[in-house]
Amino acid sequence: MSPKFLERQSTRREMLANSAAFAGTTLLAQLFPASLLSAGVPDPRQQAATASTDHLAAMRAQMGSAPIQLQPLVDNLTLLSGPGGNVVVLNGPDGKIVVDTFLMPAWPKLKETLDGLGNAPLKTVIDTHWHFDHTDNNANLHAAGATELAHENTKTRMAEPHDSAVLGLHLPASPADALPQQTFSISEKLQANGEIVMLQYFQPAHTDTDIYIHFQKANVIHVGDTFFNGFYPVIDASTGGKIDGMIVVADKVLPLADNNTKIVPGHGPLGNKADLTRYRDMLVMARDRVQKLKTAGKSAGEIAASKPFADLDAAWGKGFFNGDVFAQVVYSAL
């Protein structure tokens, strides 16, 4: 997500209006079932009904136009950020390994950037999960010579169409050449360019397709959208996302990290062990507060109206969601 898109929205109405204008993925379009939004939050269908452009195309155009920013992690490992989920590139004589692929409009810039990192051919593309802002250029990279690798659930989800009753949006199945050619069920190990790359499946967390990629020698871990650094995360309950799983992810990754480990989130700036620890603690607090209210019989709208995250918003509400909406996201992901 572009930094501009992640600026705080001053009201829920403005946030949902932007959601309607730029949604079209499971990041938003399938996240908010009508029953979850029916109490206390304006129905985004009313916003969507007046939209004059295709929401998916609008989101791709808006987010995909962001410039690509490069940040060296170690000598042969580079973080790319901007037009979609964060991308990591391992470069060397054995060929480039690319983790995630940005949004489709970014392809010319992505190709230019990859070419600028060296003459090695594209070898492997790894998808952290199935969402389109992380997989949109799979087909382009495959056509350029890369083999796509992901968890088996990612291939299944990408091969299916997804509908949003809330926004009246249809996300078609990905084309065959965008689907991973290789999959795994639990873990996978790659060795290239002097690096050991470990891939490990999580239990359902952000979705039911999430993996981490651990560059062991470089001491870098890409955790995809299980970690939104500095703001409330998306949890896609429509494709298996669970807040308990998000917490388990952090509990699994933190023991792999030391104080020098670079932890790449799906969205947001490069993080470290302390950042992930704070994020994990926020998730535990959010889950426990909403679970207590839900167990007491409160509806999603009633929970949001009680503002259970008012004390967290200053630190975490500057991104995709404010606390009122995130309370309902958590409700749906319990």
Short mmCIF file of C-alpha atoms in Angstrom, two decimals:
data_model
loop_
_atom_site.label_atom_id
_atom_site.label_comp_id
_atom_site.label_asym_id
_atom_site.label_seq_id
_atom_site.Cartn_x
_atom_site.Cartn_y
_atom_site.Cartn_z
CA MET A 1 0.00 0.00 0.00
CA SER A 2 1.28 3.42 -0.83
CA PRO A 3 2.19 5.74 2.05
CA LYS A 4 -0.43 8.24 0.84
CA PHE A 5 -3.14 5.61 0.94
CA LEU A 6 -2.09 4.63 4.45
CA GLU A 7 -2.50 8.10 5.93
CA ARG A 8 -5.05 8.38 8.71
CA GLN A 9 -8.63 8.97 7.61
CA SER A 10 -10.30 11.54 9.85
CA THR A 11 -13.63 9.71 10.10
CA ARG A 12 -14.97 6.22 9.55
CA ARG A 13 -17.09 7.57 6.72
CA GLU A 14 -14.00 8.88 4.93
CA MET A 15 -12.11 5.63 5.55
CA LEU A 16 -14.95 3.54 4.15
CA ALA A 17 -15.40 5.89 1.22
CA ASN A 18 -11.75 5.34 0.31
CA SER A 19 -12.22 1.62 0.86
CA ALA A 20 -15.08 1.61 -1.63
CA ALA A 21 -13.07 3.63 -4.12
CA PHE A 22 -9.94 1.54 -3.93
CA ALA A 23 -11.13 -1.89 -2.82
CA GLY A 24 -11.51 -4.87 -5.05
CA THR A 25 -9.37 -7.40 -3.29
CA THR A 26 -9.79 -9.58 -0.28
CA LEU A 27 -7.79 -6.89 1.50
CA LEU A 28 -11.07 -4.97 1.83
CA ALA A 29 -13.74 -6.19 -0.52
CA GLN A 30 -14.15 -9.58 1.12
CA LEU A 31 -13.07 -8.49 4.57
CA PHE A 32 -16.27 -6.82 5.73
CA PRO A 33 -19.37 -9.01 5.47
CA ALA A 34 -22.61 -7.05 5.53
CA SER A 35 -23.60 -8.57 8.87
CA LEU A 36 -20.39 -7.31 10.47
CA LEU A 37 -20.88 -3.78 9.20
CA SER A 38 -24.63 -3.58 9.71
CA ALA A 39 -24.49 -1.93 13.11
CA GLY A 40 -22.78 1.38 13.67
CA VAL A 41 -20.70 1.67 10.50
CA PRO A 42 -21.93 3.24 7.24
CA ASP A 43 -22.61 0.61 4.59
CA PRO A 44 -19.86 0.90 1.94
CA ARG A 45 -22.27 -0.45 -0.70
CA GLN A 46 -23.83 2.99 -0.78
CA GLN A 47 -20.42 4.44 -1.57
CA ALA A 48 -19.70 1.71 -4.11
CA ALA A 49 -22.98 2.26 -5.93
CA THR A 50 -21.89 5.75 -6.95
CA ALA A 51 -18.39 4.79 -8.03
CA SER A 52 -17.84 5.46 -11.72
CA THR A 53 -14.81 3.22 -12.15
CA ASP A 54 -14.04 -0.39 -11.57
CA HIS A 55 -12.81 -0.69 -8.01
CA LEU A 56 -10.19 -3.29 -8.72
CA ALA A 57 -8.76 -1.27 -11.59
CA ALA A 58 -8.86 1.88 -9.44
CA MET A 59 -6.98 0.22 -6.62
CA ARG A 60 -4.42 -1.24 -8.99
CA ALA A 61 -3.93 2.14 -10.67
CA GLN A 62 -3.70 4.10 -7.43
CA MET A 63 -1.43 1.77 -5.49
CA GLY A 64 0.47 0.48 -8.50
CA SER A 65 1.61 3.96 -9.50
CA ALA A 66 3.72 4.42 -6.37
CA PRO A 67 7.46 4.68 -7.01
CA ILE A 68 9.67 1.72 -6.14
CA GLN A 69 12.05 2.41 -3.27
CA LEU A 70 15.20 0.31 -2.84
CA GLN A 71 16.76 -0.52 0.52
CA PRO A 72 19.85 -2.77 0.67
CA LEU A 73 19.57 -5.40 3.40
CA VAL A 74 22.91 -7.13 2.84
CA ASP A 75 25.25 -7.23 -0.16
CA ASN A 76 23.05 -9.48 -2.33
CA LEU A 77 19.64 -8.93 -0.71
CA THR A 78 17.46 -5.89 -1.46
CA LEU A 79 14.09 -4.70 -0.16
CA LEU A 80 11.77 -3.08 -2.72
CA SER A 81 8.74 -1.18 -1.45
CA GLY A 82 5.99 1.00 -2.92
CA PRO A 83 3.45 -0.36 -5.41
CA GLY A 84 2.04 -3.25 -3.36
CA GLY A 85 3.33 -5.60 -0.70
CA ASN A 86 7.02 -5.43 0.16
CA VAL A 87 9.32 -7.35 -2.21
CA VAL A 88 12.70 -8.89 -1.38
CA VAL A 89 15.23 -9.85 -4.08
CA LEU A 90 18.15 -12.26 -3.60
CA ASN A 91 20.63 -11.62 -6.40
CA GLY A 92 23.64 -13.59 -7.56
CA PRO A 93 25.16 -15.88 -10.17
CA ASP A 94 22.65 -18.66 -9.49
CA GLY A 95 19.82 -16.36 -10.58
CA LYS A 96 17.49 -13.89 -8.91
CA ILE A 97 15.00 -15.09 -6.30
CA VAL A 98 12.10 -12.65 -5.90
CA VAL A 99 9.66 -12.70 -2.97
CA ASP A 100 6.28 -11.22 -4.00
CA THR A 101 5.64 -9.24 -7.16
CA PHE A 102 3.81 -5.92 -6.60
CA LEU A 103 0.69 -4.75 -8.44
CA MET A 104 0.30 -5.20 -12.19
CA PRO A 105 0.81 -1.53 -13.24
CA ALA A 106 4.23 -1.59 -11.57
CA TRP A 107 5.61 -4.23 -13.95
CA PRO A 108 7.67 -1.91 -16.20
CA LYS A 109 9.25 -0.28 -13.15
CA LEU A 110 9.74 -3.65 -11.44
CA LYS A 111 11.44 -5.12 -14.51
CA GLU A 112 13.72 -2.10 -14.81
CA THR A 113 14.59 -2.33 -11.12
CA LEU A 114 15.32 -6.06 -11.28
CA ASP A 115 17.49 -5.57 -14.37
CA GLY A 116 19.36 -2.86 -12.55
CA LEU A 117 20.33 -5.22 -9.74
CA GLY A 118 22.51 -7.30 -12.06
CA ASN A 119 22.66 -9.51 -15.12
CA ALA A 120 21.66 -12.77 -13.44
CA PRO A 121 18.50 -14.31 -14.91
CA LEU A 122 15.27 -14.59 -13.01
CA LYS A 123 15.14 -17.96 -11.31
CA THR A 124 12.37 -18.22 -8.70
CA VAL A 125 9.37 -16.20 -7.55
CA ILE A 126 8.05 -16.94 -4.05
CA ASP A 127 4.56 -15.82 -3.02
CA THR A 128 4.11 -15.07 0.68
CA HIS A 129 0.34 -15.62 0.26
CA TRP A 130 -2.39 -15.35 -2.35
CA HIS A 131 -3.52 -11.69 -2.27
CA PHE A 132 -3.21 -9.91 -5.58
CA ASP A 133 -1.05 -7.02 -4.34
CA HIS A 134 1.60 -9.69 -3.70
CA THR A 135 1.04 -11.90 -6.77
CA ASP A 136 -0.13 -9.56 -9.52
CA ASN A 137 3.04 -9.81 -11.62
CA ASN A 138 3.49 -13.56 -11.30
CA ALA A 139 2.64 -14.10 -14.96
CA ASN A 140 5.04 -11.39 -16.11
CA LEU A 141 7.88 -12.84 -14.08
CA HIS A 142 7.08 -16.36 -15.26
CA ALA A 143 7.17 -15.15 -18.87
CA ALA A 144 10.57 -13.62 -18.09
CA GLY A 145 11.90 -17.01 -17.02
CA ALA A 146 11.07 -17.46 -13.34
CA THR A 147 9.48 -20.51 -11.73
CA GLU A 148 6.78 -19.61 -9.20
CA LEU A 149 6.80 -21.29 -5.81
CA ALA A 150 4.18 -21.01 -3.05
CA HIS A 151 2.20 -22.92 -0.49
CA GLU A 152 -0.36 -25.28 -2.00
CA ASN A 153 -3.23 -23.23 -0.55
CA THR A 154 -1.98 -20.16 -2.43
CA LYS A 155 -2.38 -21.96 -5.74
CA THR A 156 -5.86 -23.11 -4.74
CA ARG A 157 -6.99 -19.63 -3.71
CA MET A 158 -5.53 -17.96 -6.79
CA ALA A 159 -7.26 -20.46 -9.04
CA GLU A 160 -10.68 -19.56 -7.60
CA PRO A 161 -12.86 -16.52 -8.30
CA HIS A 162 -13.74 -14.46 -5.26
CA ASP A 163 -16.90 -12.40 -4.86
CA SER A 164 -17.66 -9.50 -2.58
CA ALA A 165 -21.35 -9.07 -1.84
CA VAL A 166 -20.51 -5.96 0.17
CA LEU A 167 -19.01 -4.01 -2.73
CA GLY A 168 -20.56 -5.84 -5.64
CA LEU A 169 -17.09 -6.82 -6.80
CA HIS A 170 -15.99 -9.94 -8.64
CA LEU A 171 -12.31 -10.86 -8.51
CA PRO A 172 -11.73 -13.45 -11.24
CA ALA A 173 -9.46 -16.43 -10.88
CA SER A 174 -5.85 -15.75 -11.78
CA PRO A 175 -4.76 -16.87 -15.24
CA ALA A 176 -3.01 -20.21 -15.48
CA ASP A 177 0.41 -18.66 -16.12
CA ALA A 178 0.14 -16.66 -12.89
CA LEU A 179 -0.41 -19.75 -10.74
CA PRO A 180 2.55 -21.26 -8.87
CA GLN A 181 4.21 -24.03 -10.86
CA GLN A 182 5.67 -25.55 -7.70
CA THR A 183 3.99 -25.87 -4.31
CA PHE A 184 4.71 -27.33 -0.89
CA SER A 185 2.60 -28.24 2.12
CA ILE A 186 4.75 -27.59 5.20
CA SER A 187 8.26 -26.40 4.37
CA GLU A 188 10.76 -25.99 1.55
CA LYS A 189 14.50 -25.30 1.43
CA LEU A 190 16.39 -23.48 -1.32
CA GLN A 191 20.12 -22.94 -1.66
CA ALA A 192 21.35 -20.27 -4.05
CA ASN A 193 23.81 -17.39 -4.25
CA GLY A 194 25.56 -18.52 -1.08
CA GLU A 195 22.30 -18.29 0.88
CA ILE A 196 20.06 -20.84 2.60
CA VAL A 197 16.42 -19.89 2.11
CA MET A 198 13.88 -21.64 4.35
CA LEU A 199 10.16 -21.45 3.58
CA GLN A 200 7.71 -22.43 6.30
CA TYR A 201 3.91 -22.56 6.29
CA PHE A 202 2.00 -20.92 9.13
CA GLN A 203 -1.37 -22.03 10.42
CA PRO A 204 -4.22 -19.76 9.17
CA ALA A 205 -3.32 -16.21 10.15
CA HIS A 206 -3.72 -13.30 7.71
CA THR A 207 -5.21 -15.92 5.34
CA ASP A 208 -4.89 -19.71 5.18
CA THR A 209 -1.99 -19.39 2.69
CA ASP A 210 0.72 -17.54 4.65
CA ILE A 211 4.39 -18.52 4.75
CA TYR A 212 7.60 -16.94 5.99
CA ILE A 213 10.86 -16.83 4.05
CA HIS A 214 14.00 -16.96 6.18
CA PHE A 215 17.27 -15.93 4.57
CA GLN A 216 19.37 -17.62 7.21
CA LYS A 217 22.88 -16.31 6.46
CA ALA A 218 21.63 -12.77 5.86
CA ASN A 219 19.55 -12.91 9.07
CA VAL A 220 16.47 -11.58 7.23
CA ILE A 221 12.92 -12.91 7.57
CA HIS A 222 10.06 -11.91 5.24
CA VAL A 223 6.76 -12.65 6.99
CA GLY A 224 4.31 -11.21 4.43
CA ASP A 225 1.01 -9.82 5.63
CA THR A 226 1.15 -11.60 8.97
CA PHE A 227 2.99 -8.40 10.03
CA PHE A 228 1.83 -4.85 9.26
CA ASN A 229 4.57 -2.76 10.84
CA GLY A 230 3.16 0.20 12.73
CA PHE A 231 -0.58 -0.14 12.05
CA TYR A 232 -3.56 -2.40 12.52
CA PRO A 233 -3.42 -5.37 10.15
CA VAL A 234 -5.86 -6.76 7.65
CA ILE A 235 -7.09 -10.21 8.70
CA ASP A 236 -8.91 -11.84 5.80
CA ALA A 237 -11.46 -14.03 7.57
CA SER A 238 -13.12 -14.79 4.23
CA THR A 239 -10.12 -16.95 3.26
CA GLY A 240 -9.33 -18.45 6.64
CA GLY A 241 -7.69 -15.59 8.51
CA LYS A 242 -7.67 -15.84 12.32
CA ILE A 243 -6.32 -13.42 14.90
CA ASP A 244 -5.10 -16.33 17.03
CA GLY A 245 -3.04 -17.41 14.02
CA MET A 246 -1.57 -13.92 13.67
CA ILE A 247 -0.37 -14.15 17.26
CA VAL A 248 1.02 -17.65 16.74
CA VAL A 249 2.98 -16.37 13.74
CA ALA A 250 4.75 -13.81 15.90
CA ASP A 251 5.38 -16.44 18.56
CA LYS A 252 7.03 -18.68 15.93
CA VAL A 253 9.13 -15.98 14.29
CA LEU A 254 10.41 -14.18 17.39
CA PRO A 255 12.58 -17.11 18.58
CA LEU A 256 14.23 -17.14 15.14
CA ALA A 257 15.27 -13.51 15.52
CA ASP A 258 17.98 -11.75 17.44
CA ASN A 259 18.49 -8.04 17.93
CA ASN A 260 20.15 -7.76 14.51
CA THR A 261 17.50 -9.62 12.51
CA LYS A 262 15.77 -7.63 9.80
CA ILE A 263 12.06 -8.55 9.68
CA VAL A 264 10.27 -7.60 6.47
CA PRO A 265 6.52 -6.96 6.92
CA GLY A 266 3.98 -7.28 4.15
CA HIS A 267 3.30 -3.56 4.48
CA GLY A 268 5.09 -0.82 6.36
CA PRO A 269 8.76 -0.10 7.01
CA LEU A 270 11.46 -2.68 7.63
CA GLY A 271 11.13 -3.99 11.17
CA ASN A 272 13.12 -5.77 13.85
CA LYS A 273 12.49 -8.05 16.80
CA ALA A 274 11.34 -5.20 19.03
CA ASP A 275 8.83 -4.01 16.40
CA LEU A 276 7.37 -7.49 16.01
CA THR A 277 7.18 -7.90 19.78
CA ARG A 278 5.18 -4.67 20.13
CA TYR A 279 2.91 -5.74 17.29
CA ARG A 280 2.33 -9.14 18.86
CA ASP A 281 1.47 -7.55 22.21
CA MET A 282 -1.04 -5.25 20.49
CA LEU A 283 -2.72 -8.24 18.81
CA VAL A 284 -3.02 -10.09 22.11
CA MET A 285 -4.56 -7.04 23.75
CA ALA A 286 -6.97 -6.51 20.84
CA ARG A 287 -8.05 -10.15 20.77
CA ASP A 288 -8.60 -10.35 24.51
CA ARG A 289 -10.66 -7.17 24.66
CA VAL A 290 -12.93 -8.08 21.77
CA GLN A 291 -13.27 -11.70 22.87
CA LYS A 292 -14.42 -10.59 26.32
CA LEU A 293 -17.09 -8.33 24.84
CA LYS A 294 -18.18 -10.93 22.28
CA THR A 295 -18.49 -13.57 25.00
CA ALA A 296 -20.66 -11.11 26.95
CA GLY A 297 -23.05 -11.07 23.99
CA LYS A 298 -22.08 -7.78 22.39
CA SER A 299 -22.50 -7.43 18.61
CA ALA A 300 -19.72 -6.25 16.34
CA GLY A 301 -21.33 -2.82 16.06
CA GLU A 302 -21.80 -2.53 19.81
CA ILE A 303 -18.19 -3.47 20.38
CA ALA A 304 -16.99 -0.86 17.87
CA ALA A 305 -19.23 1.78 19.45
CA SER A 306 -17.62 1.11 22.84
CA LYS A 307 -14.24 2.08 21.33
CA PRO A 308 -12.18 -0.70 22.91
CA PHE A 309 -9.01 0.47 21.14
CA ALA A 310 -9.23 4.19 21.95
CA ASP A 311 -5.93 4.00 23.84
CA LEU A 312 -4.25 2.15 20.95
CA ASP A 313 -5.31 4.37 18.07
CA ALA A 314 -2.56 6.97 18.50
CA ALA A 315 0.06 4.27 17.94
CA TRP A 316 -1.72 1.88 15.56
CA GLY A 317 -4.60 3.73 13.92
CA LYS A 318 -2.60 5.74 11.38
CA GLY A 319 -2.81 3.17 8.62
CA PHE A 320 -5.46 1.18 6.84
CA PHE A 321 -7.99 1.09 9.70
CA ASN A 322 -8.98 3.15 12.68
CA GLY A 323 -9.82 1.34 15.92
CA ASP A 324 -13.58 1.28 15.32
CA VAL A 325 -13.22 -0.73 12.13
CA PHE A 326 -10.37 -2.87 13.44
CA ALA A 327 -12.56 -3.93 16.37
CA GLN A 328 -14.95 -5.43 13.83
CA VAL A 329 -12.09 -7.01 11.88
CA VAL A 330 -11.00 -8.73 15.08
CA TYR A 331 -14.61 -9.77 15.81
CA SER A 332 -14.83 -11.48 12.43
CA ALA A 333 -11.46 -13.21 12.90
CA LEU A 334 -12.01 -14.74 16.34
#
